Structure formats: C-alpha cells, structure tokens
Tab-separated table of C-alpha atoms in Angstrom:
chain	number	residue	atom	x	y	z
A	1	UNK	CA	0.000	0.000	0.000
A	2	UNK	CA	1.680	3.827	-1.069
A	3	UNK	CA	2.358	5.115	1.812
A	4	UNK	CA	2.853	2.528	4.390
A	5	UNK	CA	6.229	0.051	5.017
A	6	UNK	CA	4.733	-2.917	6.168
A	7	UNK	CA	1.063	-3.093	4.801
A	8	UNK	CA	0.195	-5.071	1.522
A	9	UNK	CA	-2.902	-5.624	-0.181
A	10	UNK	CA	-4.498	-6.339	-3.252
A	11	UNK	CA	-4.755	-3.432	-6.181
A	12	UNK	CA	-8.609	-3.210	-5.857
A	13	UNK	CA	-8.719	-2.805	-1.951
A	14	UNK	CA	-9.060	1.270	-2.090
A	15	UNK	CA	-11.911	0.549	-4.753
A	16	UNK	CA	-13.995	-2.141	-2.476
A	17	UNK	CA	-13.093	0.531	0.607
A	18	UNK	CA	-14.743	2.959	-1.319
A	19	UNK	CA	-17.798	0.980	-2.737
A	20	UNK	CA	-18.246	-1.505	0.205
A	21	UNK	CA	-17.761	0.946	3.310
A	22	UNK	CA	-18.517	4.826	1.579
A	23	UNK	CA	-20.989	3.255	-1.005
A	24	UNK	CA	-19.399	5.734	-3.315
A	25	UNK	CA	-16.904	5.750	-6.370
A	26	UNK	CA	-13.295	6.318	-5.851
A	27	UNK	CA	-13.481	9.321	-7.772
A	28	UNK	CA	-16.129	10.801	-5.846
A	29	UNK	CA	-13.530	10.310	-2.665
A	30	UNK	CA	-9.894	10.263	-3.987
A	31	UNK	CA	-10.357	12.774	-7.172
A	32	UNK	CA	-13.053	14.949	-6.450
A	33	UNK	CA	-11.838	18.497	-4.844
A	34	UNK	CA	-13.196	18.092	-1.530
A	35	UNK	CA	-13.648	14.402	0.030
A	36	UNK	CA	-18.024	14.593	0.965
A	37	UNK	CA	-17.864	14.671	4.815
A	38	UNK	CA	-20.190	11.875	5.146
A	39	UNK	CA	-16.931	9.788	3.570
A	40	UNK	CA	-14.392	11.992	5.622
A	41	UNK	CA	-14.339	10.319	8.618
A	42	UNK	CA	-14.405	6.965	7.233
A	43	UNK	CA	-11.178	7.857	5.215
A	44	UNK	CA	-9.317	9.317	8.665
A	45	UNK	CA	-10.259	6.231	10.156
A	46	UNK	CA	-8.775	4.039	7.679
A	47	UNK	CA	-5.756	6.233	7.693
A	48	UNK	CA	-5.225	6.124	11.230
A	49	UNK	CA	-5.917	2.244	11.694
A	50	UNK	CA	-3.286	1.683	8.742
A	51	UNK	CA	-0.653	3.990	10.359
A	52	UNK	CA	-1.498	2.060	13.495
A	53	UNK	CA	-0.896	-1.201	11.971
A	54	UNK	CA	1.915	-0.256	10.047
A	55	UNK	CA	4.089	1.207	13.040
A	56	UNK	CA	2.930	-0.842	15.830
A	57	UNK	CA	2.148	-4.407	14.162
A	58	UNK	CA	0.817	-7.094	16.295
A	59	UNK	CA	0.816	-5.109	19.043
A	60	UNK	CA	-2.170	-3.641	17.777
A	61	UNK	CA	-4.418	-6.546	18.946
A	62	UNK	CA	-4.036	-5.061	22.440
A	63	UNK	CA	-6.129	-2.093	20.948
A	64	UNK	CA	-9.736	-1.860	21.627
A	65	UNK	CA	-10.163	-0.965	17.844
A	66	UNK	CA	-8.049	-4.050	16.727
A	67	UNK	CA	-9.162	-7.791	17.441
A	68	UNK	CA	-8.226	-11.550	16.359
A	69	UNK	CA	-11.504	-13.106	15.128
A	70	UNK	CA	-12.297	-16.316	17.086
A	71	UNK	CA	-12.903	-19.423	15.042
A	72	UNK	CA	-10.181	-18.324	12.419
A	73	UNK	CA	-6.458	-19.469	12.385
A	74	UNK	CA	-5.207	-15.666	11.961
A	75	UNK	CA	-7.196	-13.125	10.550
A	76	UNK	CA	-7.804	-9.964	12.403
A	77	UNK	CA	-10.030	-7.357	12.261
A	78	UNK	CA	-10.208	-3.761	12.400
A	79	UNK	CA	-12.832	-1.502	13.374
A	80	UNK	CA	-14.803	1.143	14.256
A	81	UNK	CA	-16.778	1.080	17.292
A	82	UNK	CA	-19.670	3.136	18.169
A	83	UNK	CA	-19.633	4.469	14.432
A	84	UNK	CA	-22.828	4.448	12.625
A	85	UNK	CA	-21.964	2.263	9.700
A	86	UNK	CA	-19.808	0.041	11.573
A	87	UNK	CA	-17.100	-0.894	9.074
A	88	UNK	CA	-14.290	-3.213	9.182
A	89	UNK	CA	-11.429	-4.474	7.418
A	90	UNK	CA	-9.877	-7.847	7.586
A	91	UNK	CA	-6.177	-9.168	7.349
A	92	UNK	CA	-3.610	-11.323	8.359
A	93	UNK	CA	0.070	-11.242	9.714
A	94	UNK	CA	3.319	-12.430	7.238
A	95	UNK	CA	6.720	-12.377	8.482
A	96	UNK	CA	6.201	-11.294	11.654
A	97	UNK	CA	4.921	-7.094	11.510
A	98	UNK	CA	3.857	-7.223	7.921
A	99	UNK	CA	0.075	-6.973	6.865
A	100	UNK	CA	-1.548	-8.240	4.164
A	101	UNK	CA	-5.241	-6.220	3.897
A	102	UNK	CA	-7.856	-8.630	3.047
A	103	UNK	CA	-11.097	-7.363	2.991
A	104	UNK	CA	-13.342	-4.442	3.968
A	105	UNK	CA	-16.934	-4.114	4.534
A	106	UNK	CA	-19.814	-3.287	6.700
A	107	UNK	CA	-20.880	-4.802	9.656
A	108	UNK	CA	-24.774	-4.334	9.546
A	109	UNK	CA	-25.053	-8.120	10.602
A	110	UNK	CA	-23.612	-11.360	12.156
A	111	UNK	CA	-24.214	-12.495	8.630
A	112	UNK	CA	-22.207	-9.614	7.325
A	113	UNK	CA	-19.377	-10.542	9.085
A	114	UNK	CA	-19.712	-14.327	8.143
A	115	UNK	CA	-19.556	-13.587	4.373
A	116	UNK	CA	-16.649	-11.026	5.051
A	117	UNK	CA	-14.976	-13.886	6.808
A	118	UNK	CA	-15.281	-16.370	3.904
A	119	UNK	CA	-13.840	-13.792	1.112
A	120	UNK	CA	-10.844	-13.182	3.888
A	121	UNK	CA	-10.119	-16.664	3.770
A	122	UNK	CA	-10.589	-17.430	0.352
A	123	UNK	CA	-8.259	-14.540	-0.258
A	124	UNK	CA	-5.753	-15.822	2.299
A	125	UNK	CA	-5.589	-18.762	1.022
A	126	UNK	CA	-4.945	-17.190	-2.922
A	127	UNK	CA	-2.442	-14.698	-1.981
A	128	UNK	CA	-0.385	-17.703	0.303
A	129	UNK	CA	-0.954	-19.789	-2.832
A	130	UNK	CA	0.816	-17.006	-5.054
A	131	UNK	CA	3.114	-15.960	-2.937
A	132	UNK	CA	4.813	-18.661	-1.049
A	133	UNK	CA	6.637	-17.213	2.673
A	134	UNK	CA	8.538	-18.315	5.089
A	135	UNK	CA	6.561	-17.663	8.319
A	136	UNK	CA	9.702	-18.085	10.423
C-alpha cells in the first residue's frame, strides 16, 4: 500500500473501501476536490488504523479498535466502534509485523461478518498460494 512500510494488499482494496464501506466511487472520494464529509471520517479512520498497523504491528491486537476473530487461524479485524456504519477491514500477519489487507466491509449483521470472513479466507488462502513465505 503507497504510503505505508509494512502493509500489503491487493490493487482493488481502495476501490472495495470505497464501494463496500462509503458506497461511493473512488473518484467521488480520492479525485473529487473536496472528500463529501459523510466519507471523511471513514477515510481518517482508515488512515489512522493503517498507520497504526503499520508502526505498531501485532501489538495492535491489544487495541480496543483491533481484534483476532475467534474461530479463524489468523485473521484480524479492524474496526470502528460506536460508528454508525460500523465498518471493518480484515487481514492477516506475514513475516512477523507485515500486513496483508484482506477485505473491507460493513458490519450491519452477524451475517455480514460471516460472508466477510469467507472472502478473507478465500483470499488468504490465494495470496499464500501465489506468494509462497517463510513464516519463520
């Protein structure tokens, strides 16, 4: 990700940010003169939680915001509490500090969080698949 040392993530994750949590185009956030302030917050947020990720690693689980999600191996969540559209993004740990972003979407449901769980998975399990690490 531009802008960040130890956070990865696939090409289309600003896009699905923008459609998924703003429900808006990422021209009407990233190119348009003026960010709406409906979508302003969300963006700060998702600054902030990457900066947070990127300098403090997995010692962001110890972060209200930040949270391993039982029943998985090792993805984590991010998230927003006490917002009103409740968004999260999902990822996992490589190497030790690094990130890969999965996922993001809105939490309207336990259902909603189910589904986001299977596409963090099934991208998990793609992006280990493509790129082989060493986890040591």
């Amino acid at each position: 990700m531009d802008g960040y040392s130890n956070i990865y993530g696939p090409d289309n994750f600003s896009d699905e940010f923008c459609k998924y949590v703003l429900n808006m185009t990422p021209e009407q956030v990233f190119h348009a003169d003026e960010i709406p302030k409906a979508a302003k917050r969300y963006v700060k947020w998702l600054q902030r939680s990457l900066t947070q990720l990127d300098s403090l690693g997995t010692a962001t689980t110890a972060l209200k915001n930040f949270e391993k999600l039982p029943g998985t191996e090792d993805i984590y969540s991010a998230r927003y509490p006490n917002s009103q559209k409740n968004p999260r993004i999902l990822y996992f740990y490589i190497q030790g500090q690094n990130i890969v972003l999965l996922y993001p979407f809105l939490e309207k449901n336990s259902g909603d969080y189910q589904r986001g769980i299977r596409v963090a998975t099934t991208r998990k399990i793609l992006f280990q698949a493509q790129w082989p690490l060493d986890e040591q």
